[in-house]
């Protein structure tokens, strides 16, 4: 993540200071490196330059999410949903933010909306809803893990989802094995490993710090 990236972003912004996309992705780079205040400033500037961009408005929330500013993240995601009720990412990111705050009813509702918009089958959505009604948040996570594992291997995204669910359930050894596989496969979803709250269950392990170092995410 280090090396040429800072220079490339700086050069792009110097060439066109009003190019919202450059500020947008620079914000993600800054967030990935743990520079939360700078990242928030950049994503807000991107929004100023392109206030009607649905992706930028959604990612304002995402940058706040990585900074653990969950209330502001939720507010930004709601703004994105208001702009387009059918934007999948806004609902799913909002579900994650609610989950971080322990607002599980709201998290389930947004998760089901997002999955429904993605085209998930009605019977699977019903299974998630029933699991939560019967056994609460852990029941939902167990059901989610079971359904994700049915599809595991079809994409790196599903492997990632399975790893995150193991972590939510406190099953760190299984999560770590999947994290190692994702690292070996160089999935881009690990670019935010340093700051993503979903990995917090592994941060205290020395091998996690070693992995960040190998990925040049320690500066």
PDB file of C-alpha atoms in Angstrom:
ATOM      1  CA  UNK A   1       0.000   0.000   0.000  1.00  0.00           C
ATOM      2  CA  UNK A   2       3.004   2.297   0.326  1.00  0.00           C
ATOM      3  CA  UNK A   3       5.580   3.143  -2.317  1.00  0.00           C
ATOM      4  CA  UNK A   4       4.214   4.800  -5.452  1.00  0.00           C
ATOM      5  CA  UNK A   5       0.614   5.175  -4.270  1.00  0.00           C
ATOM      6  CA  UNK A   6       0.998   8.457  -2.301  1.00  0.00           C
ATOM      7  CA  UNK A   7       2.930  10.061  -5.151  1.00  0.00           C
ATOM      8  CA  UNK A   8       0.389   8.946  -7.734  1.00  0.00           C
ATOM      9  CA  UNK A   9      -2.533  10.328  -5.747  1.00  0.00           C
ATOM     10  CA  UNK A  10      -0.716  13.601  -5.100  1.00  0.00           C
ATOM     11  CA  UNK A  11       0.162  13.964  -8.777  1.00  0.00           C
ATOM     12  CA  UNK A  12      -3.398  13.230  -9.894  1.00  0.00           C
ATOM     13  CA  UNK A  13      -4.841  15.815  -7.512  1.00  0.00           C
ATOM     14  CA  UNK A  14      -2.223  18.386  -8.527  1.00  0.00           C
ATOM     15  CA  UNK A  15      -3.160  17.905 -12.175  1.00  0.00           C
ATOM     16  CA  UNK A  16      -6.866  18.323 -11.463  1.00  0.00           C
ATOM     17  CA  UNK A  17      -7.715  19.495  -7.919  1.00  0.00           C
ATOM     18  CA  UNK A  18     -11.439  19.336  -8.701  1.00  0.00           C
ATOM     19  CA  UNK A  19     -11.435  15.688  -9.794  1.00  0.00           C
ATOM     20  CA  UNK A  20     -13.757  14.101  -7.232  1.00  0.00           C
ATOM     21  CA  UNK A  21     -12.739  10.529  -8.057  1.00  0.00           C
ATOM     22  CA  UNK A  22      -9.090  11.203  -7.180  1.00  0.00           C
ATOM     23  CA  UNK A  23     -10.080  12.547  -3.766  1.00  0.00           C
ATOM     24  CA  UNK A  24     -12.513   9.640  -3.346  1.00  0.00           C
ATOM     25  CA  UNK A  25      -9.898   6.932  -3.796  1.00  0.00           C
ATOM     26  CA  UNK A  26      -7.224   8.910  -1.997  1.00  0.00           C
ATOM     27  CA  UNK A  27      -9.573   8.841   1.004  1.00  0.00           C
ATOM     28  CA  UNK A  28      -9.586   5.030   0.872  1.00  0.00           C
ATOM     29  CA  UNK A  29      -5.810   4.920   0.682  1.00  0.00           C
ATOM     30  CA  UNK A  30      -5.526   7.215   3.712  1.00  0.00           C
ATOM     31  CA  UNK A  31      -8.113   5.157   5.601  1.00  0.00           C
ATOM     32  CA  UNK A  32      -6.261   1.932   4.799  1.00  0.00           C
ATOM     33  CA  UNK A  33      -3.089   3.403   6.280  1.00  0.00           C
ATOM     34  CA  UNK A  34      -4.918   4.392   9.476  1.00  0.00           C
ATOM     35  CA  UNK A  35      -4.933   8.131   8.742  1.00  0.00           C
ATOM     36  CA  UNK A  36      -8.562   8.619   9.719  1.00  0.00           C
ATOM     37  CA  UNK A  37      -8.733  12.404  10.006  1.00  0.00           C
ATOM     38  CA  UNK A  38      -7.071  12.916   6.642  1.00  0.00           C
ATOM     39  CA  UNK A  39      -9.291  10.271   5.057  1.00  0.00           C
ATOM     40  CA  UNK A  40     -12.450  11.915   6.394  1.00  0.00           C
ATOM     41  CA  UNK A  41     -11.275  15.274   5.056  1.00  0.00           C
ATOM     42  CA  UNK A  42     -10.641  13.821   1.598  1.00  0.00           C
ATOM     43  CA  UNK A  43     -13.956  11.982   1.295  1.00  0.00           C
ATOM     44  CA  UNK A  44     -15.849  15.074   2.443  1.00  0.00           C
ATOM     45  CA  UNK A  45     -14.034  17.113  -0.198  1.00  0.00           C
ATOM     46  CA  UNK A  46     -14.937  14.500  -2.825  1.00  0.00           C
ATOM     47  CA  UNK A  47     -18.572  14.894  -1.782  1.00  0.00           C
ATOM     48  CA  UNK A  48     -18.312  18.675  -2.033  1.00  0.00           C
ATOM     49  CA  UNK A  49     -17.035  18.297  -5.581  1.00  0.00           C
ATOM     50  CA  UNK A  50     -19.661  15.739  -6.598  1.00  0.00           C
ATOM     51  CA  UNK A  51     -22.597  15.962  -4.165  1.00  0.00           C
ATOM     52  CA  UNK A  52     -24.900  13.830  -6.328  1.00  0.00           C
ATOM     53  CA  UNK A  53     -22.556  10.841  -6.538  1.00  0.00           C
ATOM     54  CA  UNK A  54     -24.231   7.889  -4.875  1.00  0.00           C
ATOM     55  CA  UNK A  55     -20.985   5.975  -4.447  1.00  0.00           C
ATOM     56  CA  UNK A  56     -19.186   8.929  -2.857  1.00  0.00           C
ATOM     57  CA  UNK A  57     -22.068   9.637  -0.481  1.00  0.00           C
ATOM     58  CA  UNK A  58     -22.090   5.971   0.530  1.00  0.00           C
ATOM     59  CA  UNK A  59     -18.342   5.900   1.007  1.00  0.00           C
ATOM     60  CA  UNK A  60     -18.472   8.935   3.287  1.00  0.00           C
ATOM     61  CA  UNK A  61     -20.176   6.500   5.639  1.00  0.00           C
ATOM     62  CA  UNK A  62     -17.612   3.813   4.928  1.00  0.00           C
ATOM     63  CA  UNK A  63     -14.691   6.092   5.819  1.00  0.00           C
ATOM     64  CA  UNK A  64     -16.424   7.063   9.080  1.00  0.00           C
ATOM     65  CA  UNK A  65     -17.018   3.343   9.716  1.00  0.00           C
ATOM     66  CA  UNK A  66     -13.299   2.580   9.444  1.00  0.00           C
ATOM     67  CA  UNK A  67     -12.645   5.427  11.881  1.00  0.00           C
ATOM     68  CA  UNK A  68     -15.095   3.817  14.369  1.00  0.00           C
ATOM     69  CA  UNK A  69     -17.335   6.887  14.095  1.00  0.00           C
ATOM     70  CA  UNK A  70     -20.409   4.701  13.814  1.00  0.00           C
ATOM     71  CA  UNK A  71     -23.084   7.329  14.429  1.00  0.00           C
ATOM     72  CA  UNK A  72     -21.720   9.508  11.654  1.00  0.00           C
ATOM     73  CA  UNK A  73     -21.349   6.457   9.428  1.00  0.00           C
ATOM     74  CA  UNK A  74     -24.989   5.528   9.995  1.00  0.00           C
ATOM     75  CA  UNK A  75     -26.119   9.073   9.193  1.00  0.00           C
ATOM     76  CA  UNK A  76     -24.143   9.048   5.940  1.00  0.00           C
ATOM     77  CA  UNK A  77     -25.472   5.639   4.907  1.00  0.00           C
ATOM     78  CA  UNK A  78     -29.015   6.813   5.563  1.00  0.00           C
ATOM     79  CA  UNK A  79     -28.390   9.807   3.321  1.00  0.00           C
ATOM     80  CA  UNK A  80     -27.226   7.458   0.563  1.00  0.00           C
ATOM     81  CA  UNK A  81     -30.295   5.251   1.024  1.00  0.00           C
ATOM     82  CA  UNK A  82     -32.492   8.338   0.780  1.00  0.00           C
ATOM     83  CA  UNK A  83     -30.819   9.128  -2.536  1.00  0.00           C
ATOM     84  CA  UNK A  84     -31.545   5.640  -3.887  1.00  0.00           C
ATOM     85  CA  UNK A  85     -33.550   3.070  -1.942  1.00  0.00           C
ATOM     86  CA  UNK A  86     -32.224   0.327  -4.237  1.00  0.00           C
ATOM     87  CA  UNK A  87     -28.505   0.873  -3.717  1.00  0.00           C
ATOM     88  CA  UNK A  88     -27.304  -2.435  -2.295  1.00  0.00           C
ATOM     89  CA  UNK A  89     -24.023  -1.307  -0.734  1.00  0.00           C
ATOM     90  CA  UNK A  90     -25.667   1.440   1.305  1.00  0.00           C
ATOM     91  CA  UNK A  91     -27.973  -1.102   2.970  1.00  0.00           C
ATOM     92  CA  UNK A  92     -25.260  -3.693   3.601  1.00  0.00           C
ATOM     93  CA  UNK A  93     -22.760  -1.165   4.944  1.00  0.00           C
ATOM     94  CA  UNK A  94     -25.503   0.258   7.142  1.00  0.00           C
ATOM     95  CA  UNK A  95     -26.158  -3.245   8.475  1.00  0.00           C
ATOM     96  CA  UNK A  96     -22.461  -3.548   9.413  1.00  0.00           C
ATOM     97  CA  UNK A  97     -22.487  -0.197  11.209  1.00  0.00           C
ATOM     98  CA  UNK A  98     -25.591  -1.123  13.165  1.00  0.00           C
ATOM     99  CA  UNK A  99     -24.013  -4.451  14.102  1.00  0.00           C
ATOM    100  CA  UNK A 100     -20.923  -2.682  15.490  1.00  0.00           C
ATOM    101  CA  UNK A 101     -23.214  -0.721  17.803  1.00  0.00           C
ATOM    102  CA  UNK A 102     -25.089  -3.842  18.903  1.00  0.00           C
ATOM    103  CA  UNK A 103     -28.276  -2.640  17.181  1.00  0.00           C
ATOM    104  CA  UNK A 104     -29.097  -6.081  15.885  1.00  0.00           C
ATOM    105  CA  UNK A 105     -32.751  -5.552  14.952  1.00  0.00           C
ATOM    106  CA  UNK A 106     -31.732  -2.685  12.695  1.00  0.00           C
ATOM    107  CA  UNK A 107     -28.741  -4.639  11.350  1.00  0.00           C
ATOM    108  CA  UNK A 108     -30.926  -7.602  10.380  1.00  0.00           C
ATOM    109  CA  UNK A 109     -33.479  -5.352   8.679  1.00  0.00           C
ATOM    110  CA  UNK A 110     -30.817  -3.650   6.546  1.00  0.00           C
ATOM    111  CA  UNK A 111     -29.053  -6.922   5.802  1.00  0.00           C
ATOM    112  CA  UNK A 112     -32.283  -8.461   4.523  1.00  0.00           C
ATOM    113  CA  UNK A 113     -33.003  -5.402   2.385  1.00  0.00           C
ATOM    114  CA  UNK A 114     -29.539  -5.498   0.865  1.00  0.00           C
ATOM    115  CA  UNK A 115     -29.581  -9.229   0.211  1.00  0.00           C
ATOM    116  CA  UNK A 116     -33.054  -8.973  -1.276  1.00  0.00           C
ATOM    117  CA  UNK A 117     -31.891  -6.247  -3.658  1.00  0.00           C
ATOM    118  CA  UNK A 118     -28.961  -8.460  -4.651  1.00  0.00           C
ATOM    119  CA  UNK A 119     -31.471 -11.090  -5.717  1.00  0.00           C
ATOM    120  CA  UNK A 120     -31.175 -13.549  -2.837  1.00  0.00           C
ATOM    121  CA  UNK A 121     -33.886 -16.196  -2.916  1.00  0.00           C
ATOM    122  CA  UNK A 122     -36.938 -15.639  -0.721  1.00  0.00           C
ATOM    123  CA  UNK A 123     -36.452 -18.900   1.150  1.00  0.00           C
ATOM    124  CA  UNK A 124     -32.928 -17.938   2.181  1.00  0.00           C
ATOM    125  CA  UNK A 125     -34.077 -14.536   3.373  1.00  0.00           C
ATOM    126  CA  UNK A 126     -36.811 -16.272   5.370  1.00  0.00           C
ATOM    127  CA  UNK A 127     -34.218 -18.633   6.874  1.00  0.00           C
ATOM    128  CA  UNK A 128     -32.093 -15.710   8.062  1.00  0.00           C
ATOM    129  CA  UNK A 129     -35.115 -13.996   9.544  1.00  0.00           C
ATOM    130  CA  UNK A 130     -36.322 -17.142  11.308  1.00  0.00           C
ATOM    131  CA  UNK A 131     -32.869 -17.902  12.744  1.00  0.00           C
ATOM    132  CA  UNK A 132     -32.700 -14.421  14.249  1.00  0.00           C
ATOM    133  CA  UNK A 133     -36.241 -14.634  15.630  1.00  0.00           C
ATOM    134  CA  UNK A 134     -35.585 -18.005  17.263  1.00  0.00           C
ATOM    135  CA  UNK A 135     -31.976 -17.731  18.459  1.00  0.00           C
ATOM    136  CA  UNK A 136     -31.014 -14.064  18.288  1.00  0.00           C
ATOM    137  CA  UNK A 137     -27.862 -12.620  16.767  1.00  0.00           C
ATOM    138  CA  UNK A 138     -25.735 -15.734  17.243  1.00  0.00           C
ATOM    139  CA  UNK A 139     -28.482 -17.843  15.708  1.00  0.00           C
ATOM    140  CA  UNK A 140     -28.500 -15.572  12.677  1.00  0.00           C
ATOM    141  CA  UNK A 141     -24.698 -15.756  12.408  1.00  0.00           C
ATOM    142  CA  UNK A 142     -24.754 -19.546  12.584  1.00  0.00           C
ATOM    143  CA  UNK A 143     -27.364 -19.668   9.844  1.00  0.00           C
ATOM    144  CA  UNK A 144     -25.397 -17.187   7.755  1.00  0.00           C
ATOM    145  CA  UNK A 145     -22.238 -19.223   8.174  1.00  0.00           C
ATOM    146  CA  UNK A 146     -24.029 -22.394   7.124  1.00  0.00           C
ATOM    147  CA  UNK A 147     -25.422 -20.837   3.967  1.00  0.00           C
ATOM    148  CA  UNK A 148     -22.153 -19.132   3.086  1.00  0.00           C
ATOM    149  CA  UNK A 149     -20.231 -22.396   3.504  1.00  0.00           C
ATOM    150  CA  UNK A 150     -22.582 -24.057   1.024  1.00  0.00           C
ATOM    151  CA  UNK A 151     -21.221 -21.644  -1.574  1.00  0.00           C
ATOM    152  CA  UNK A 152     -17.654 -21.425  -0.270  1.00  0.00           C
ATOM    153  CA  UNK A 153     -15.081 -21.722  -2.999  1.00  0.00           C
ATOM    154  CA  UNK A 154     -17.148 -19.993  -5.641  1.00  0.00           C
ATOM    155  CA  UNK A 155     -15.569 -16.611  -4.912  1.00  0.00           C
ATOM    156  CA  UNK A 156     -13.081 -14.875  -2.646  1.00  0.00           C
ATOM    157  CA  UNK A 157     -15.946 -12.693  -1.411  1.00  0.00           C
ATOM    158  CA  UNK A 158     -17.696 -15.721   0.086  1.00  0.00           C
ATOM    159  CA  UNK A 159     -14.488 -16.846   1.768  1.00  0.00           C
ATOM    160  CA  UNK A 160     -14.228 -13.359   3.225  1.00  0.00           C
ATOM    161  CA  UNK A 161     -17.833 -13.444   4.450  1.00  0.00           C
ATOM    162  CA  UNK A 162     -17.237 -16.808   6.096  1.00  0.00           C
ATOM    163  CA  UNK A 163     -14.105 -15.532   7.846  1.00  0.00           C
ATOM    164  CA  UNK A 164     -15.917 -12.487   9.178  1.00  0.00           C
ATOM    165  CA  UNK A 165     -18.762 -14.630  10.480  1.00  0.00           C
ATOM    166  CA  UNK A 166     -16.346 -16.954  12.275  1.00  0.00           C
ATOM    167  CA  UNK A 167     -14.879 -13.877  13.966  1.00  0.00           C
ATOM    168  CA  UNK A 168     -18.321 -12.637  14.997  1.00  0.00           C
ATOM    169  CA  UNK A 169     -18.899 -16.032  16.599  1.00  0.00           C
ATOM    170  CA  UNK A 170     -15.539 -15.935  18.381  1.00  0.00           C
ATOM    171  CA  UNK A 171     -14.107 -18.848  16.390  1.00  0.00           C
ATOM    172  CA  UNK A 172     -10.695 -17.311  15.829  1.00  0.00           C
ATOM    173  CA  UNK A 173      -8.772 -20.360  14.628  1.00  0.00           C
ATOM    174  CA  UNK A 174     -11.165 -20.946  11.732  1.00  0.00           C
ATOM    175  CA  UNK A 175     -11.138 -17.247  10.909  1.00  0.00           C
ATOM    176  CA  UNK A 176      -7.348 -17.152  10.911  1.00  0.00           C
ATOM    177  CA  UNK A 177      -7.092 -20.090   8.494  1.00  0.00           C
ATOM    178  CA  UNK A 178      -9.374 -18.314   6.034  1.00  0.00           C
ATOM    179  CA  UNK A 179      -7.462 -15.063   6.490  1.00  0.00           C
ATOM    180  CA  UNK A 180      -4.242 -16.850   5.570  1.00  0.00           C
ATOM    181  CA  UNK A 181      -5.885 -18.284   2.449  1.00  0.00           C
ATOM    182  CA  UNK A 182      -7.161 -14.878   1.431  1.00  0.00           C
ATOM    183  CA  UNK A 183      -3.691 -13.413   1.897  1.00  0.00           C
ATOM    184  CA  UNK A 184      -2.115 -16.179  -0.180  1.00  0.00           C
ATOM    185  CA  UNK A 185      -4.684 -15.524  -2.934  1.00  0.00           C
ATOM    186  CA  UNK A 186      -3.998 -11.761  -2.720  1.00  0.00           C
ATOM    187  CA  UNK A 187      -7.660 -10.821  -2.493  1.00  0.00           C
ATOM    188  CA  UNK A 188      -8.140  -7.049  -2.706  1.00  0.00           C
ATOM    189  CA  UNK A 189     -10.585  -7.197   0.166  1.00  0.00           C
ATOM    190  CA  UNK A 190      -7.631  -7.308   2.563  1.00  0.00           C
ATOM    191  CA  UNK A 191      -6.436  -3.836   1.576  1.00  0.00           C
ATOM    192  CA  UNK A 192      -8.288  -2.401   4.586  1.00  0.00           C
ATOM    193  CA  UNK A 193      -7.087  -5.069   7.000  1.00  0.00           C
ATOM    194  CA  UNK A 194      -5.397  -2.514   9.259  1.00  0.00           C
ATOM    195  CA  UNK A 195      -8.588  -0.547   9.981  1.00  0.00           C
ATOM    196  CA  UNK A 196     -11.637  -2.696   9.226  1.00  0.00           C
ATOM    197  CA  UNK A 197     -13.528  -3.284  12.512  1.00  0.00           C
ATOM    198  CA  UNK A 198     -14.506  -6.756  11.369  1.00  0.00           C
ATOM    199  CA  UNK A 199     -10.928  -7.923  12.018  1.00  0.00           C
ATOM    200  CA  UNK A 200     -10.727  -6.609  15.555  1.00  0.00           C
ATOM    201  CA  UNK A 201     -11.012 -10.097  17.017  1.00  0.00           C
ATOM    202  CA  UNK A 202      -7.595 -10.991  15.586  1.00  0.00           C
ATOM    203  CA  UNK A 203      -5.655  -7.797  16.252  1.00  0.00           C
ATOM    204  CA  UNK A 204      -4.076  -8.886  19.541  1.00  0.00           C
ATOM    205  CA  UNK A 205      -2.316 -11.864  17.924  1.00  0.00           C
ATOM    206  CA  UNK A 206       1.386 -11.316  17.069  1.00  0.00           C
ATOM    207  CA  UNK A 207       0.859 -13.056  13.737  1.00  0.00           C
ATOM    208  CA  UNK A 208      -1.703 -10.397  12.805  1.00  0.00           C
ATOM    209  CA  UNK A 209       0.919  -7.677  13.282  1.00  0.00           C
ATOM    210  CA  UNK A 210       3.333  -9.742  11.194  1.00  0.00           C
ATOM    211  CA  UNK A 211       0.765  -9.993   8.403  1.00  0.00           C
ATOM    212  CA  UNK A 212       0.246  -6.229   8.420  1.00  0.00           C
ATOM    213  CA  UNK A 213       4.000  -5.782   8.130  1.00  0.00           C
ATOM    214  CA  UNK A 214       4.178  -8.164   5.156  1.00  0.00           C
ATOM    215  CA  UNK A 215       1.410  -6.152   3.502  1.00  0.00           C
ATOM    216  CA  UNK A 216       3.241  -2.832   4.120  1.00  0.00           C
ATOM    217  CA  UNK A 217       0.367  -1.586   6.284  1.00  0.00           C
ATOM    218  CA  UNK A 218       2.380  -0.703   9.379  1.00  0.00           C
ATOM    219  CA  UNK A 219       3.582   2.802   8.471  1.00  0.00           C
TER     220      UNK A 219
END
